[in-house]
Amino acid sequence: MQRQARALRASGLDVAPLPFDVTDHKAAKGAFAKTKGIDILVNNVGVRDRRGLEALDVADFDRLLQSDLSAAYGMCRLAAPAMRARGIGRIINITSIIGELARPNDPAYIAAKAGLGGLTRALAAELG
């Protein structure tokens, strides 16, 4: 992260890395409070567990949805008010073509990425 920040600063951008666990809403809220505002939010989490229906228990499925989908929603909720107040901002959610396909032994990742695509379209309609 620091290497990327140095490269961006060298190109003239104002960059301040704030590492935190995106599944921890309190930590995310604290990180956002340290900023002057966010111009671009990129949600790019992709945790995978390639176990099938009978092997992947509900708790692990929920954990993957939390990291790959719910955390993105939380980050959007934190970023959107300041973007709206300033009249500018971009939210980029990185999904995957796998969210549109069917494949065995990857139900949580596929569900999360399909959900993230739907969330992106819904937020575009609401905020766009």
mmCIF file of C-alpha atoms in Angstrom:
data_model
loop_
_atom_site.group_PDB
_atom_site.id
_atom_site.type_symbol
_atom_site.label_atom_id
_atom_site.label_comp_id
_atom_site.label_asym_id
_atom_site.label_seq_id
_atom_site.Cartn_x
_atom_site.Cartn_y
_atom_site.Cartn_z
ATOM 1 C CA MET A 1 0.000 0.000 0.000
ATOM 2 C CA GLN A 2 2.766 2.453 0.859
ATOM 3 C CA ARG A 3 4.541 1.845 -2.469
ATOM 4 C CA GLN A 4 1.356 2.672 -4.380
ATOM 5 C CA ALA A 5 0.800 5.770 -2.252
ATOM 6 C CA ARG A 6 4.341 7.019 -2.974
ATOM 7 C CA ALA A 7 3.835 6.474 -6.705
ATOM 8 C CA LEU A 8 0.550 8.390 -6.655
ATOM 9 C CA ARG A 9 2.077 11.232 -4.636
ATOM 10 C CA ALA A 10 4.958 11.415 -7.134
ATOM 11 C CA SER A 11 2.382 12.056 -9.849
ATOM 12 C CA GLY A 12 0.981 14.985 -7.862
ATOM 13 C CA LEU A 13 -2.009 13.357 -6.187
ATOM 14 C CA ASP A 14 -2.965 13.871 -2.534
ATOM 15 C CA VAL A 15 -3.045 10.336 -1.133
ATOM 16 C CA ALA A 16 -3.423 9.214 2.474
ATOM 17 C CA PRO A 17 -3.619 5.434 2.989
ATOM 18 C CA LEU A 18 -5.815 4.443 5.922
ATOM 19 C CA PRO A 19 -5.620 0.677 6.409
ATOM 20 C CA PHE A 20 -8.539 -0.915 8.262
ATOM 21 C CA ASP A 21 -10.754 -3.979 8.148
ATOM 22 C CA VAL A 22 -13.647 -3.144 5.820
ATOM 23 C CA THR A 23 -15.878 -5.653 7.632
ATOM 24 C CA ASP A 24 -15.463 -3.630 10.843
ATOM 25 C CA HIS A 25 -17.940 -0.773 10.386
ATOM 26 C CA LYS A 26 -16.629 1.100 13.441
ATOM 27 C CA ALA A 27 -13.069 1.011 12.035
ATOM 28 C CA ALA A 28 -14.334 2.109 8.615
ATOM 29 C CA LYS A 29 -16.240 4.997 10.164
ATOM 30 C CA GLY A 30 -13.109 6.027 12.081
ATOM 31 C CA ALA A 31 -11.006 5.967 8.917
ATOM 32 C CA PHE A 32 -13.550 8.082 7.031
ATOM 33 C CA ALA A 33 -13.561 10.590 9.898
ATOM 34 C CA LYS A 34 -9.819 11.126 9.341
ATOM 35 C CA THR A 35 -10.305 12.239 5.734
ATOM 36 C CA LYS A 36 -11.145 15.587 4.179
ATOM 37 C CA GLY A 37 -13.597 13.738 2.011
ATOM 38 C CA ILE A 38 -13.303 11.003 -0.540
ATOM 39 C CA ASP A 39 -13.497 11.751 -4.246
ATOM 40 C CA ILE A 40 -13.276 8.139 -5.427
ATOM 41 C CA LEU A 41 -14.241 5.010 -3.533
ATOM 42 C CA VAL A 42 -13.129 1.672 -4.982
ATOM 43 C CA ASN A 43 -14.608 -1.421 -3.365
ATOM 44 C CA ASN A 44 -12.309 -4.248 -4.450
ATOM 45 C CA VAL A 45 -12.670 -7.117 -1.990
ATOM 46 C CA GLY A 46 -12.807 -10.675 -3.230
ATOM 47 C CA VAL A 47 -12.581 -13.373 -0.575
ATOM 48 C CA ARG A 48 -13.247 -16.863 -1.901
ATOM 49 C CA ASP A 49 -13.971 -20.225 -0.372
ATOM 50 C CA ARG A 50 -14.453 -22.804 -3.081
ATOM 51 C CA ARG A 51 -16.453 -25.297 -1.099
ATOM 52 C CA GLY A 52 -19.823 -26.464 -2.347
ATOM 53 C CA LEU A 53 -23.248 -26.423 -0.750
ATOM 54 C CA GLU A 54 -22.759 -29.364 1.577
ATOM 55 C CA ALA A 55 -19.237 -28.383 2.650
ATOM 56 C CA LEU A 56 -19.679 -24.631 3.146
ATOM 57 C CA ASP A 57 -21.644 -23.971 6.303
ATOM 58 C CA VAL A 58 -23.956 -21.008 6.772
ATOM 59 C CA ALA A 59 -21.543 -19.137 9.049
ATOM 60 C CA ASP A 60 -18.775 -19.256 6.426
ATOM 61 C CA PHE A 61 -21.245 -18.254 3.696
ATOM 62 C CA ASP A 62 -22.331 -15.272 5.816
ATOM 63 C CA ARG A 63 -18.689 -14.314 6.514
ATOM 64 C CA LEU A 64 -17.948 -14.227 2.776
ATOM 65 C CA LEU A 65 -21.068 -12.170 2.028
ATOM 66 C CA GLN A 66 -20.012 -9.792 4.804
ATOM 67 C CA SER A 67 -16.560 -9.221 3.302
ATOM 68 C CA ASP A 68 -17.507 -9.236 -0.390
ATOM 69 C CA LEU A 69 -20.925 -7.533 -0.340
ATOM 70 C CA SER A 70 -22.037 -6.033 2.978
ATOM 71 C CA ALA A 71 -18.721 -4.265 3.539
ATOM 72 C CA ALA A 72 -19.053 -2.559 0.135
ATOM 73 C CA TYR A 73 -22.536 -1.369 1.095
ATOM 74 C CA GLY A 74 -21.160 0.038 4.352
ATOM 75 C CA MET A 75 -18.360 1.840 2.553
ATOM 76 C CA CYS A 76 -20.828 3.346 0.066
ATOM 77 C CA ARG A 77 -23.009 4.537 2.940
ATOM 78 C CA LEU A 78 -20.015 6.272 4.502
ATOM 79 C CA ALA A 79 -18.747 7.866 1.287
ATOM 80 C CA ALA A 80 -21.985 8.968 -0.377
ATOM 81 C CA PRO A 81 -23.098 11.799 1.962
ATOM 82 C CA ALA A 82 -19.857 13.779 1.563
ATOM 83 C CA MET A 83 -19.816 13.143 -2.183
ATOM 84 C CA ARG A 84 -23.391 14.336 -2.460
ATOM 85 C CA ALA A 85 -22.679 17.420 -0.321
ATOM 86 C CA ARG A 86 -19.720 18.381 -2.544
ATOM 87 C CA GLY A 87 -21.634 17.535 -5.707
ATOM 88 C CA ILE A 88 -18.889 15.217 -6.948
ATOM 89 C CA GLY A 89 -17.647 11.718 -6.384
ATOM 90 C CA ARG A 90 -17.283 8.275 -7.904
ATOM 91 C CA ILE A 91 -18.014 4.871 -6.442
ATOM 92 C CA ILE A 92 -16.467 1.935 -8.257
ATOM 93 C CA ASN A 93 -17.474 -1.560 -7.182
ATOM 94 C CA ILE A 94 -15.278 -4.306 -8.572
ATOM 95 C CA THR A 95 -17.396 -7.328 -9.325
ATOM 96 C CA SER A 96 -16.764 -10.338 -11.527
ATOM 97 C CA ILE A 97 -18.294 -11.999 -14.551
ATOM 98 C CA ILE A 98 -18.682 -15.031 -12.290
ATOM 99 C CA GLY A 99 -21.613 -13.197 -10.696
ATOM 100 C CA GLU A 100 -23.489 -13.735 -13.958
ATOM 101 C CA LEU A 101 -22.437 -17.352 -14.462
ATOM 102 C CA ALA A 102 -23.024 -20.650 -12.745
ATOM 103 C CA ARG A 103 -20.174 -22.825 -11.552
ATOM 104 C CA PRO A 104 -20.022 -25.567 -8.942
ATOM 105 C CA ASN A 105 -18.319 -25.159 -5.566
ATOM 106 C CA ASP A 106 -18.241 -21.364 -5.337
ATOM 107 C CA PRO A 107 -21.718 -20.343 -4.083
ATOM 108 C CA ALA A 108 -20.725 -17.569 -1.659
ATOM 109 C CA TYR A 109 -18.400 -15.723 -4.043
ATOM 110 C CA ILE A 110 -20.864 -16.012 -6.927
ATOM 111 C CA ALA A 111 -23.748 -14.805 -4.747
ATOM 112 C CA ALA A 112 -21.699 -11.895 -3.381
ATOM 113 C CA LYS A 113 -20.513 -10.724 -6.802
ATOM 114 C CA ALA A 114 -24.027 -11.034 -8.271
ATOM 115 C CA GLY A 115 -25.316 -9.031 -5.305
ATOM 116 C CA LEU A 116 -22.597 -6.414 -5.757
ATOM 117 C CA GLY A 117 -23.641 -5.968 -9.382
ATOM 118 C CA GLY A 118 -27.227 -5.412 -8.255
ATOM 119 C CA LEU A 119 -26.127 -3.038 -5.503
ATOM 120 C CA THR A 120 -24.096 -1.031 -8.025
ATOM 121 C CA ARG A 121 -27.083 -0.659 -10.352
ATOM 122 C CA ALA A 122 -29.356 0.309 -7.454
ATOM 123 C CA LEU A 123 -26.935 2.951 -6.189
ATOM 124 C CA ALA A 124 -26.433 4.320 -9.702
ATOM 125 C CA ALA A 125 -30.183 4.825 -9.928
ATOM 126 C CA GLU A 126 -30.316 6.445 -6.487
ATOM 127 C CA LEU A 127 -27.179 8.585 -6.578
ATOM 128 C CA GLY A 128 -26.501 9.062 -10.298
#
